Amino acid sequence: MARTAAPPAPLACSYLHPGGGRGGLLGWVLTTDHKRIALLYLYSILGFVAVGVALGLLMRLELIAPGRTIVGASTYNALFTLHGVIMIFLFIIPGIPAIFGNFILPLQIGARDVAFPRLNLLSWHCYIAGAILAVTALFTGGGPPDTGWTFYAPYSIRTTTNVTLAVFAAFVLGFSSILTGLNFIVTIHRLRARGMGWFRLPLFVWSLYSTAWIQLLATPILAITLLLVMMERLFGLGLFDPARGGDPLLYQHLFWIYSHPAVYIMILPAMGVVSEILPTFARRTIFGYKAIAFSSMAIALFGYLVWGHHMFTSGMSDTSRWIFSLLTFLVAIPSAVKVFNWTATLYKGSIDASPPLLFVFAFVFLFMIGGLTGLMQGALSVNVHVHDTAFVVGHFHYVMFGGAGFGLMAALLYWFPKIFGRLYPRRPVYIALGVLFAGFNLLYFPMLVLGWMGQPRRYYDYLPQFQTGHLISTIGSWVLLVGLLILTVTLMRAARRGPWAPPDPWGGTTLEWRTASPPPVENFAVEPAVTGRPYDYGALGRGAAAPEGR
Amino acid sequence: MSRGMGSTLAAPAQTAHHRDAVGAKLGMWLFLFTELLLFGGLFLLYAVYRTRFPSDFHFAATTLDPLVGTVNTLILLTSSLTMVLAVAALERGRRRAAQAFLAATMALGALFLANKASEWAAKIGHGLFPRSGLLLDRTDGENLFYGLYYGMTGLHALHVLVGLGILAVIWGLLARGPRRGGEAAAERGTERLGSEAAAERGTERLGSEAAAERGIQLENAGLYWHLVDVVWIYLFPLFYLIS
Amino acid sequence: MEQRPLNGYGTYLLVWSALVVLTAVTVTVAGLHLARWSALAAILVATIKGSLVLLYFMHLRREAAIIKVSLLVALLTWTVTLALTFADVAFR
């Protein structure tokens, strides 16, 4: 367990600078090293986030005052469609699994790589191909799609904008997601280190496992739905065309059969991140390990049963409405199991209020607002009132951005020293968190209020009495941007010039902390043997887990 | 763990795991589940529309010839037989026999597609295709039947086509023989391990290892081919036998 | 791989004959015009045929439990989506 203390020298043969092998750009875009692929995902995803954020800012700017401000109605339609498509398909769905799953999963189970390294690379190539197609769709054909990210039929079949290509882009991105999920399932089944039983898996691995099953079993439904939209547009099959007996509601069914479970593709990995970070900084074993592990699987399961709550006002049958409403409330149970266990983990812990932990607290707070507003909409009577209003927009941004987004930032801060082998300064990150948190609530809380008062979503114009709320929201978007910029600049500087990180800067107990930072190409010099559960601070002793970098 | 320099490059004990036969099989099955659900979405649409327009569906199906469907079913079932015989032959180390069975499978697959194509061509020749004047004058249910017919058999035919491509690649790999395949694998091994010792260790065993890898590839290709067959087993009665 | 029991060519031929016979059965049954029962019979025969292909040609019989269980999960997932969709379309 000798840890070379010499901080100035990074590992000569880390994955970032391996001796031999292909160097330069080709060494990256043709790599099969899961760590390099993770970084490829990190940079490409962050690039698209920047675009998505810019589009969101433009929308907020348009809504700063009633009437036309900077863009017209049809441009606004394109803006919210692109913002949705980019943020959903290019950011949150791949997000944590593709970046941190790829990097951390093999390390956490003591493997050398994922089960199918070349498939892993193919998955990233699919992601890039899909992204390029999505961007191409903006500038070719009949102009950027204006259907919203949901591509609802029959409008998506009739609009003259370039829906065909955009839908194909999403199809290719779905392939990338399926391949990642498939790879992770086989990896977890086949490549666990000696002694790593199922109940010794870190909880992040459990969350990735549940996520992977959803990716595998839900994404094909989206694939066929999108293929059908393409076939409708190209050959006019008529399956969703009411003029020929087609039922557009079936499009909605198929779409949400995927897209509701997809919500859990987005949030489950973030929950796994939280379950990693809390025990590390509470210096205490996780409370209710099995409950958290199984609640991930339960969420994956229930996620399939509730898609109809997106369609309560669509005209589907009353019977199905109350069935879906009832089932929707069930999802709250495993989510609450997690939140209670996280809270209990903190009890009597010796808490180190480090940046990742504070981001996790922000996650829990924002996710609870998102979750509880979600429950409100699960009730049929309330749903009819708030359906298609800004309330829904506020709700899912609290879940997706406040949940998955903050989870991703927490993951980045937690594993940053492992990935880049450098430490970042704490103070600017604390400031960034404060600004982000304030900006976030300024931006999205007014949406909840406005929606409750009757502001419809996806309108570029509004009644004068809504102006105060919209103004606050737009100002919030600027504050949020400042927070994001502080965080980005801090981390970019740290990645280049920060002090060298020791193998285990936080005193973590899972396997990724047992190798160098950044890890060598082969991950571990010797295949690690696992002798106990993760997060076992009792066995480790307080001294060994002394945190550094305070 | 030691943070030793240099020594970390030595191959750890588990480098061989990329030739994990069980893992490869599991991965293939997982992929097949996605295929099941892909077709599952279409079967779901079929179920809804058929319960909604039962008599239209029965009437529309009279335009399909059950004989063509039956012949195509027999072709595909037989191709599944030759496929599994190819796998069995290779398991017994009979590479040439495996190649012959594989060639038979491809021939039958091509025959299936030819049949399918002539059937489609005849239908389109009669003016029975989506948005054709003839169909637009018919009932909603008949339009939907034909929409599903083209969508489902079309997607299935696409899968057969992809399957033919995969089988052709595997046939080519088998034709190269185990020795040259072994060398190629050894080269790949060297690249991965980045050390001479590993390459040496590799060449010793890779002859048989490459053969084993061919076996896995053939078996996985077979799994895909059989799944496409299973899908057809359901498509056949749902379209051809309901008149 | 080596220690796995090999299926004989004979088994495969037998399964194939069964599939051919079942195809004949399903064609015959469809000709009987059993009204609503014919759809059920067709699905039933197709399921038997599909199971034969899965169990013998795809060697599901000798596969690990994980593969069998996850196949069931995949089929169950589809069944659930079908059932919940019909909760709408059957009562609309």
Coordinates of C-alpha atoms in Angstrom, one line a residue, chain A residues 104 108 200-207 269-284 286 289 292 342 345 356-357 360 410-411 414-415 506-513 534-535 537:
Chain A
I104 CA -15.4 4.9 -13.5
Q108 CA -15.0 0.5 -9.7
R200 CA -20.2 -5.6 -2.9
L201 CA -20.8 -3.5 -6.0
P202 CA -20.6 0.3 -5.5
L203 CA -24.0 1.8 -5.7
F204 CA -23.0 3.8 -8.8
V205 CA -22.6 0.5 -10.6
W206 CA -26.0 -0.6 -9.5
S207 CA -27.5 2.6 -10.8
P269 CA -27.1 7.5 -12.8
A270 CA -27.3 10.9 -11.0
M271 CA -28.8 9.1 -8.0
G272 CA -25.9 6.6 -8.2
V273 CA -23.4 9.5 -8.1
V274 CA -25.2 10.8 -4.9
S275 CA -24.9 7.4 -3.3
E276 CA -21.2 7.4 -4.0
I277 CA -20.5 10.9 -2.8
L278 CA -22.5 10.9 0.5
P279 CA -20.6 8.1 2.3
T280 CA -17.3 9.4 1.2
F281 CA -17.8 12.9 2.7
A282 CA -19.9 11.7 5.7
R283 CA -17.1 9.2 6.5
R284 CA -19.7 6.7 7.1
I286 CA -24.1 4.1 3.3
Y289 CA -27.2 -0.4 0.9
I292 CA -30.8 1.8 -2.4
W342 CA -29.3 9.4 1.9
T345 CA -26.4 8.2 5.9
P356 CA -19.0 17.5 -4.4
L357 CA -21.0 17.1 -1.3
V360 CA -25.2 16.8 -3.9
A410 CA -21.2 16.7 -8.6
A411 CA -19.8 13.7 -10.5
Y414 CA -15.9 14.2 -7.3
W415 CA -14.0 12.3 -10.0
W506 CA -11.2 12.4 -0.8
G507 CA -10.6 9.3 1.3
G508 CA -12.9 7.2 -0.8
T509 CA -13.2 3.5 -0.3
T510 CA -14.2 2.2 -3.7
L511 CA -11.7 0.6 -6.1
E512 CA -11.2 3.6 -8.4
W513 CA -9.3 5.3 -5.5
P534 CA -17.9 -0.7 -0.2
Y535 CA -18.0 2.3 2.0
Y537 CA -15.2 3.2 7.0

